[in-house]
GROMACS .gro file of C-alpha atoms in nm:
model
  378
    1ALA     CA    1  -2.019   2.264   4.704
    2MET     CA    2  -1.837   2.104   4.419
    3ALA     CA    3  -1.970   1.727   4.353
    4GLY     CA    4  -1.717   1.457   4.423
    5PRO     CA    5  -1.640   1.179   4.188
    6ARG     CA    6  -1.896   0.943   4.058
    7SER     CA    7  -1.875   0.586   4.215
    8PHE     CA    8  -1.904   0.290   4.003
    9SER     CA    9  -1.989  -0.046   4.126
   10ALA     CA   10  -1.840  -0.353   3.993
   11ALA     CA   11  -2.170  -0.470   3.846
   12GLU     CA   12  -2.228  -0.168   3.673
   13VAL     CA   13  -1.869  -0.154   3.507
   14ARG     CA   14  -1.932  -0.512   3.390
   15ALA     CA   15  -2.262  -0.405   3.250
   16ARG     CA   16  -2.117  -0.110   3.058
   17CYS     CA   17  -1.821  -0.355   2.925
   18ALA     CA   18  -2.116  -0.581   2.803
   19GLN     CA   19  -2.264  -0.284   2.610
   20GLY     CA   20  -1.928  -0.222   2.447
   21ALA     CA   21  -1.730   0.001   2.666
   22CYS     CA   22  -1.345  -0.020   2.684
   23LEU     CA   23  -1.278   0.052   3.051
   24VAL     CA   24  -0.933   0.084   3.285
   25SER     CA   25  -0.927   0.082   3.639
   26CYS     CA   26  -0.624   0.192   3.845
   27HIS     CA   27  -0.596   0.224   4.212
   28ARG     CA   28  -0.992   0.265   4.236
   29ARG     CA   29  -0.963   0.525   3.950
   30LEU     CA   30  -1.181   0.457   3.655
   31TYR     CA   31  -1.101   0.558   3.297
   32ASP     CA   32  -1.322   0.537   2.987
   33LEU     CA   33  -1.059   0.461   2.669
   34SER     CA   34  -1.330   0.366   2.440
   35GLY     CA   35  -1.285   0.655   2.202
   36PHE     CA   36  -0.886   0.598   2.217
   37VAL     CA   37  -0.839   0.231   2.221
   38ARG     CA   38  -0.812   0.179   1.852
   39LEU     CA   39  -0.539   0.427   1.815
   40HIS     CA   40  -0.313   0.259   2.068
   41PRO     CA   41  -0.089   0.018   1.932
   42GLY     CA   42  -0.215  -0.322   1.955
   43GLY     CA   43  -0.570  -0.193   2.065
   44GLU     CA   44  -0.740  -0.311   1.759
   45GLN     CA   45  -0.587  -0.632   1.773
   46LEU     CA   46  -0.712  -0.689   2.129
   47LEU     CA   47  -1.078  -0.578   2.029
   48ARG     CA   48  -1.061  -0.841   1.774
   49ARG     CA   49  -0.909  -1.125   1.979
   50ARG     CA   50  -1.157  -1.081   2.244
   51ALA     CA   51  -1.465  -1.130   2.037
   52GLY     CA   52  -1.639  -1.423   2.142
   53THR     CA   53  -1.401  -1.483   2.452
   54ASP     CA   54  -1.369  -1.346   2.798
   55VAL     CA   55  -1.181  -1.034   2.900
   56SER     CA   56  -0.871  -1.227   3.052
   57ALA     CA   57  -0.840  -1.422   2.724
   58ALA     CA   58  -0.799  -1.088   2.526
   59LEU     CA   59  -0.506  -1.000   2.723
   60ASP     CA   60  -0.123  -1.083   2.665
   61GLY     CA   61  -0.021  -1.035   3.021
   62PRO     CA   62   0.048  -0.726   3.243
   63PRO     CA   63   0.037  -0.383   3.079
   64HIS     CA   64   0.366  -0.264   2.939
   65ARG     CA   65   0.561   0.016   3.093
   66HIS     CA   66   0.404   0.361   3.040
   67SER     CA   67   0.604   0.690   3.044
   68ALA     CA   68   0.486   0.994   3.264
   69ASN     CA   69   0.305   1.174   2.964
   70ALA     CA   70   0.105   0.836   2.915
   71ARG     CA   71  -0.032   0.862   3.266
   72ARG     CA   72  -0.106   1.224   3.213
   73TRP     CA   73  -0.293   1.125   2.897
   74LEU     CA   74  -0.483   0.861   3.082
   75GLU     CA   75  -0.635   1.138   3.321
   76GLN     CA   76  -0.824   1.290   3.048
   77TYR     CA   77  -1.060   0.979   3.039
   78TYR     CA   78  -1.099   0.997   3.393
   79VAL     CA   79  -1.490   0.916   3.475
   80GLY     CA   80  -1.499   0.835   3.860
   81GLU     CA   81  -1.434   0.597   4.106
   82LEU     CA   82  -1.472   0.233   4.190
   83GLU     CA   83  -1.664   0.136   4.491
   84GLN     CA   84  -1.476  -0.166   4.580
   85LYS     CA   85  -1.094  -0.257   4.637
   86GLN     CA   86  -1.119  -0.583   4.405
   87LEU     CA   87  -0.972  -0.401   4.093
   88LEU     CA   88  -0.818  -0.681   3.932
   89LEU     CA   89  -1.148  -0.756   3.730
   90GLY     CA   90  -0.960  -0.797   3.417
   91TYR     CA   91  -0.692  -1.023   3.471
   92GLY     CA   92  -0.887  -1.329   3.613
   93LYS     CA   93  -0.822  -1.557   3.902
   94GLU     CA   94  -0.532  -1.735   3.738
   95PHE     CA   95  -0.316  -1.445   3.720
   96THR     CA   96  -0.375  -1.300   4.046
   97ALA     CA   97  -0.315  -1.639   4.221
   98GLN     CA   98   0.038  -1.680   4.027
   99ASN     CA   99   0.137  -1.297   4.090
  100PRO     CA  100  -0.034  -1.185   4.413
  101ALA     CA  101   0.220  -0.918   4.478
  102ALA     CA  102   0.235  -0.782   4.105
  103ALA     CA  103  -0.158  -0.795   4.100
  104ALA     CA  104  -0.202  -0.563   4.393
  105GLN     CA  105  -0.025  -0.286   4.181
  106LEU     CA  106  -0.166  -0.349   3.829
  107CYS     CA  107  -0.452  -0.196   3.656
  108ALA     CA  108  -0.771  -0.383   3.529
  109TRP     CA  109  -0.805  -0.372   3.152
  110TYR     CA  110  -1.151  -0.430   2.962
  111TRP     CA  111  -1.105  -0.418   2.587
  112ASP     CA  112  -1.473  -0.450   2.496
  113GLY     CA  113  -1.544  -0.257   2.192
  114LEU     CA  114  -1.661   0.105   2.177
  115TRP     CA  115  -1.859   0.319   2.385
  116VAL     CA  116  -1.748   0.692   2.338
  117PRO     CA  117  -1.824   0.924   2.626
  118GLN     CA  118  -1.999   1.263   2.586
  119GLN     CA  119  -1.693   1.477   2.750
  120TYR     CA  120  -1.359   1.399   2.925
  121ASN     CA  121  -1.250   1.530   3.235
  122HIS     CA  122  -0.976   1.784   3.202
  123CYS     CA  123  -0.973   1.929   3.549
  124LEU     CA  124  -0.684   1.693   3.652
  125LEU     CA  125  -0.443   1.801   3.379
  126PRO     CA  126  -0.139   2.036   3.481
  127GLN     CA  127  -0.076   2.132   3.141
  128ASP     CA  128  -0.365   2.388   3.078
  129LEU     CA  129  -0.138   2.710   3.071
  130VAL     CA  130  -0.342   2.865   2.772
  131ASP     CA  131  -0.691   2.950   2.695
  132TRP     CA  132  -0.826   2.667   2.490
  133GLN     CA  133  -1.143   2.875   2.392
  134LYS     CA  134  -0.917   3.108   2.180
  135PRO     CA  135  -0.668   3.033   1.909
  136LEU     CA  136  -0.345   2.901   2.054
  137LEU     CA  137  -0.078   3.010   1.796
  138TRP     CA  138  -0.087   3.395   1.965
  139GLN     CA  139  -0.061   3.257   2.305
  140VAL     CA  140   0.217   3.011   2.318
  141GLY     CA  141   0.496   3.265   2.276
  142TYR     CA  142   0.413   3.403   2.601
  143LEU     CA  143   0.472   3.047   2.784
  144GLY     CA  144   0.863   3.132   2.787
  145GLU     CA  145   1.046   2.866   2.979
  146LYS     CA  146   0.730   2.684   3.022
  147TYR     CA  147   0.676   2.616   2.668
  148ASP     CA  148   0.925   2.308   2.607
  149GLU     CA  149   0.768   2.097   2.895
  150TRP     CA  150   0.384   2.235   2.802
  151VAL     CA  151   0.435   2.126   2.427
  152HIS     CA  152   0.562   1.785   2.500
  153GLN     CA  153   0.263   1.694   2.728
  154PRO     CA  154   0.024   1.579   2.486
  155VAL     CA  155  -0.352   1.602   2.521
  156ASP     CA  156  -0.660   1.465   2.333
  157ARG     CA  157  -0.838   1.780   2.180
  158PRO     CA  158  -0.841   1.970   1.870
  159ILE     CA  159  -0.643   2.267   1.813
  160ARG     CA  160  -0.738   2.614   1.681
  161LEU     CA  161  -0.454   2.822   1.557
  162PHE     CA  162  -0.610   3.145   1.397
  163HIS     CA  163  -0.882   3.400   1.438
  164SER     CA  164  -0.942   3.408   1.095
  165ASP     CA  165  -1.173   3.131   0.947
  166PHE     CA  166  -1.004   3.134   0.609
  167LEU     CA  167  -0.635   3.088   0.769
  168GLU     CA  168  -0.769   2.833   0.983
  169PHE     CA  169  -0.914   2.648   0.680
  170LEU     CA  170  -0.551   2.635   0.516
  171SER     CA  171  -0.399   2.501   0.814
  172LYS     CA  172  -0.620   2.189   0.813
  173THR     CA  173  -0.673   1.888   0.570
  174ALA     CA  174  -0.797   1.559   0.568
  175TRP     CA  175  -0.557   1.273   0.482
  176TYR     CA  176  -0.712   1.171   0.144
  177VAL     CA  177  -0.681   1.533   0.009
  178VAL     CA  178  -0.294   1.511   0.020
  179PHE     CA  179  -0.314   1.186  -0.196
  180MET     CA  180  -0.575   1.342  -0.421
  181VAL     CA  181  -0.388   1.640  -0.484
  182TRP     CA  182  -0.010   1.518  -0.527
  183THR     CA  183  -0.066   1.152  -0.696
  184PRO     CA  184  -0.178   1.314  -1.030
  185VAL     CA  185   0.088   1.547  -1.003
  186VAL     CA  186   0.363   1.231  -0.963
  187LEU     CA  187   0.201   1.044  -1.236
  188TYR     CA  188   0.220   1.332  -1.485
  189LEU     CA  189   0.551   1.454  -1.406
  190SER     CA  190   0.673   1.099  -1.400
  191TRP     CA  191   0.535   1.062  -1.763
  192VAL     CA  192   0.669   1.407  -1.865
  193SER     CA  193   1.032   1.299  -1.718
  194TYR     CA  194   1.027   0.959  -1.873
  195THR     CA  195   0.929   1.090  -2.225
  196SER     CA  196   1.181   1.380  -2.210
  197LEU     CA  197   1.455   1.138  -2.135
  198ALA     CA  198   1.347   0.926  -2.419
  199GLN     CA  199   1.437   1.206  -2.649
  200GLY     CA  200   1.812   1.146  -2.562
  201ASN     CA  201   1.905   1.484  -2.523
  202THR     CA  202   1.977   1.477  -2.140
  203ARG     CA  203   2.340   1.462  -2.046
  204LEU     CA  204   2.506   1.491  -1.709
  205PHE     CA  205   2.803   1.746  -1.665
  206SER     CA  206   2.697   1.902  -2.012
  207SER     CA  207   2.729   2.243  -1.861
  208PHE     CA  208   3.122   2.169  -1.791
  209THR     CA  209   3.209   1.970  -2.065
  210THR     CA  210   3.067   1.806  -2.388
  211GLU     CA  211   3.354   1.556  -2.454
  212TYR     CA  212   3.296   1.376  -2.109
  213SER     CA  213   2.957   1.444  -2.014
  214ILE     CA  214   2.730   1.144  -1.947
  215PRO     CA  215   2.401   1.064  -2.167
  216ILE     CA  216   2.102   0.971  -1.922
  217HIS     CA  217   1.903   0.697  -2.074
  218LYS     CA  218   1.527   0.647  -2.030
  219TYR     CA  219   1.573   0.317  -1.875
  220TYR     CA  220   1.759   0.524  -1.604
  221PHE     CA  221   1.421   0.670  -1.498
  222PRO     CA  222   1.333   0.435  -1.218
  223PHE     CA  223   1.679   0.446  -1.057
  224ILE     CA  224   1.655   0.820  -1.073
  225PHE     CA  225   1.333   0.822  -0.926
  226LEU     CA  226   1.423   0.603  -0.655
  227ILE     CA  227   1.713   0.825  -0.560
  228GLY     CA  228   1.467   1.099  -0.516
  229MET     CA  229   1.265   0.888  -0.290
  230ILE     CA  230   1.565   0.813  -0.079
  231LEU     CA  231   1.675   1.171  -0.062
  232TRP     CA  232   1.344   1.268   0.052
  233SER     CA  233   1.371   1.035   0.346
  234LEU     CA  234   1.720   1.170   0.448
  235LEU     CA  235   1.539   1.534   0.404
  236GLU     CA  236   1.228   1.404   0.616
  237TYR     CA  237   1.459   1.296   0.882
  238LEU     CA  238   1.685   1.609   0.882
  239ILE     CA  239   1.387   1.847   0.868
  240HIS     CA  240   1.225   1.656   1.159
  241ARG     CA  241   1.519   1.636   1.372
  242PHE     CA  242   1.678   1.994   1.335
  243VAL     CA  243   1.394   2.198   1.224
  244PHE     CA  244   1.065   2.051   1.379
  245HIS     CA  245   1.255   1.963   1.710
  246MET     CA  246   1.460   2.272   1.755
  247LYS     CA  247   1.439   2.399   2.118
  248PRO     CA  248   1.324   2.780   2.072
  249PRO     CA  249   1.485   3.047   2.300
  250ALA     CA  250   1.262   3.089   2.577
  251SER     CA  251   1.283   3.451   2.561
  252ASN     CA  252   1.209   3.471   2.170
  253TYR     CA  253   0.814   3.501   2.135
  254TYR     CA  254   0.837   3.465   1.762
  255LEU     CA  255   1.042   3.169   1.735
  256ILE     CA  256   0.834   2.977   2.001
  257THR     CA  257   0.519   3.098   1.780
  258LEU     CA  258   0.698   2.968   1.455
  259HIS     CA  259   0.804   2.615   1.629
  260PHE     CA  260   0.415   2.569   1.729
  261LEU     CA  261   0.312   2.614   1.394
  262LEU     CA  262   0.550   2.408   1.219
  263HIS     CA  263   0.552   2.091   1.447
  264GLY     CA  264   0.453   2.195   1.842
  265GLN     CA  265   0.093   2.170   1.766
  266HIS     CA  266   0.144   1.803   1.647
  267HIS     CA  267   0.325   1.727   1.958
  268LYS     CA  268   0.066   1.893   2.174
  269SER     CA  269  -0.233   1.714   2.013
  270PRO     CA  270  -0.104   1.412   1.829
  271PHE     CA  271  -0.446   1.282   1.740
  272ASP     CA  272  -0.600   1.585   1.578
  273SER     CA  273  -0.680   1.420   1.285
  274SER     CA  274  -0.725   1.733   1.068
  275ARG     CA  275  -0.365   1.839   1.151
  276LEU     CA  276  -0.165   1.521   1.071
  277VAL     CA  277  -0.065   1.597   0.731
  278PHE     CA  278   0.074   1.878   0.527
  279PRO     CA  279  -0.219   2.112   0.379
  280PRO     CA  280  -0.170   2.153   0.003
  281VAL     CA  281  -0.143   2.531  -0.003
  282PRO     CA  282   0.145   2.548   0.238
  283ALA     CA  283   0.297   2.246   0.105
  284SER     CA  284   0.311   2.370  -0.253
  285LEU     CA  285   0.529   2.678  -0.156
  286VAL     CA  286   0.766   2.434   0.032
  287ILE     CA  287   0.750   2.187  -0.278
  288GLY     CA  288   0.821   2.481  -0.530
  289PHE     CA  289   1.129   2.561  -0.308
  290PHE     CA  290   1.264   2.210  -0.347
  291TYR     CA  291   1.173   2.200  -0.734
  292GLY     CA  292   1.381   2.541  -0.779
  293VAL     CA  293   1.694   2.411  -0.589
  294LEU     CA  294   1.695   2.075  -0.815
  295ARG     CA  295   1.663   2.288  -1.121
  296LEU     CA  296   1.960   2.504  -1.048
  297LEU     CA  297   2.165   2.209  -0.952
  298LEU     CA  298   2.082   1.955  -1.216
  299PRO     CA  299   2.001   1.936  -1.598
  300GLU     CA  300   1.621   2.014  -1.629
  301VAL     CA  301   1.495   1.674  -1.702
  302LEU     CA  302   1.736   1.502  -1.454
  303GLY     CA  303   1.630   1.738  -1.171
  304LEU     CA  304   1.239   1.703  -1.264
  305SER     CA  305   1.297   1.316  -1.250
  306VAL     CA  306   1.476   1.338  -0.874
  307PHE     CA  307   1.202   1.578  -0.790
  308VAL     CA  308   0.925   1.366  -0.878
  309GLY     CA  309   1.070   1.066  -0.695
  310GLY     CA  310   1.090   1.302  -0.392
  311LEU     CA  311   0.755   1.426  -0.416
  312CYS     CA  312   0.638   1.059  -0.454
  313GLY     CA  313   0.834   0.974  -0.108
  314TYR     CA  314   0.672   1.298   0.038
  315VAL     CA  315   0.311   1.134  -0.020
  316ILE     CA  316   0.399   0.817   0.124
  317TYR     CA  317   0.552   0.954   0.415
  318ASP     CA  318   0.240   1.162   0.481
  319MET     CA  319   0.018   0.853   0.417
  320ILE     CA  320   0.226   0.641   0.651
  321HIS     CA  321   0.221   0.942   0.922
  322TYR     CA  322  -0.158   0.932   0.932
  323TYR     CA  323  -0.168   0.588   0.944
  324LEU     CA  324   0.052   0.553   1.244
  325HIS     CA  325  -0.179   0.772   1.420
  326TYR     CA  326  -0.516   0.622   1.314
  327GLY     CA  327  -0.454   0.306   1.153
  328SER     CA  328  -0.451  -0.039   1.331
  329PRO     CA  329  -0.166  -0.250   1.158
  330LYS     CA  330  -0.156  -0.627   1.257
  331LYS     CA  331   0.078  -0.715   1.547
  332GLY     CA  332   0.425  -0.832   1.419
  333THR     CA  333   0.406  -0.638   1.115
  334TYR     CA  334   0.654  -0.369   0.995
  335LEU     CA  335   0.379  -0.087   1.039
  336TYR     CA  336   0.303  -0.220   1.374
  337GLY     CA  337   0.655  -0.179   1.499
  338LEU     CA  338   0.673   0.160   1.320
  339LYS     CA  339   0.338   0.253   1.491
  340ALA     CA  340   0.500   0.165   1.857
  341TYR     CA  341   0.827   0.349   1.757
  342HIS     CA  342   0.637   0.672   1.679
  343VAL     CA  343   0.410   0.641   1.984
  344LYS     CA  344   0.742   0.635   2.192
  345HIS     CA  345   0.861   0.923   2.003
  346HIS     CA  346   0.549   1.123   2.092
  347PHE     CA  347   0.537   1.028   2.472
  348GLU     CA  348   0.863   0.962   2.574
  349HIS     CA  349   1.143   0.996   2.332
  350GLN     CA  350   1.096   1.318   2.197
  351LYS     CA  351   1.483   1.395   2.153
  352SER     CA  352   1.501   1.060   1.941
  353GLY     CA  353   1.325   0.825   1.711
  354PHE     CA  354   1.308   1.083   1.407
  355GLY     CA  355   1.236   0.851   1.159
  356ILE     CA  356   0.843   0.825   1.057
  357SER     CA  357   0.822   0.642   0.733
  358THR     CA  358   1.151   0.451   0.805
  359ARG     CA  359   1.369   0.422   1.105
  360PHE     CA  360   1.684   0.384   0.868
  361TRP     CA  361   1.846   0.723   0.923
  362ASP     CA  362   1.799   0.684   1.318
  363TYR     CA  363   2.084   0.423   1.302
  364PRO     CA  364   2.371   0.619   1.156
  365PHE     CA  365   2.283   0.944   1.309
  366ARG     CA  366   2.264   0.755   1.636
  367THR     CA  367   1.902   0.888   1.736
  368LEU     CA  368   1.730   0.538   1.762
  369ILE     CA  369   1.487   0.482   2.055
  370PRO     CA  370   1.670   0.222   2.278
  371GLU     CA  371   1.509  -0.126   2.217
  372GLU     CA  372   1.502  -0.217   2.571
  373THR     CA  373   1.235   0.060   2.646
  374PHE     CA  374   0.979  -0.156   2.435
  375LYS     CA  375   1.031  -0.443   2.675
  376LYS     CA  376   1.071  -0.311   3.025
  377GLU     CA  377   0.778  -0.360   3.262
  378ASP     CA  378   0.659  -0.158   3.566
   0.00000   0.00000   0.00000
């Protein structure tokens, strides 16, 4: 017979917290979030604040409203059941006395450092429609109508795409590799662009007319560079919204596979650290394509100046995207709000909130995540 869930006494829970555990209890079910808490918006801040204080002093109040996906996500960290019904160990007597009705429904939160469990319990997850022991890329196309719902129910586990170790290696990269590969390229091409403009031979519209062509002075380079960054931010939004978030036809195996390769994998496993930035080899193909387009549309040096600004924007975008998943920005800062915004996109609002390095384009395109969703409480 299969053994039932392990029971934990309140004393044992407190002892684990004292040893550095981060535990959450909800309706007698106990979850260990020690390995995940720092990735949650505000988690790192709470860990810092409770240093030298009791648990209730580290809490800003009741937990904020979580989506259905967030509740499914929580089940990955289930470790057992609490023995007693007195679950409000984290809020303290003052909150319980003032809010007896609410207290009966809330979870007890422990933000007490790190204790990483050896394994997670996946048996409660409804979305395991694939064999996780095999590469996923060739399986997802068979999910058909179930694919869109499945891919937007995130899990916390690494993904393997290919059978081939070499292809698998090319599909993954550490965040700093992007910075190390492309930053020297940005610096070199910036120098080439500036020195070329300094020669005074670059003119706009010179292919159409000589008399009315406009000379491009070397001091224009910072503004052209900035235009390239702005164009990249727009392109980032458009690609994210219309390519990465297309809904592939349920009957088309190849489009589902392509969607999963491009972006579905990231939504399925948003904290797979090796898949949060664009690997340099496939990125070079895409970057080369955009460089070719700019060369066709603009004079050589002008096109290069716009291109290098866009390339810099891409590097900043990839670094910010990684930080939004793995960083711990200070509460109240721009990056803190952006992290919370991006988490909402992953767990609740996959059809809006497409801005990553900036929310600017979500305003004119009317895809902004409603502000009230950050304020509602259960």
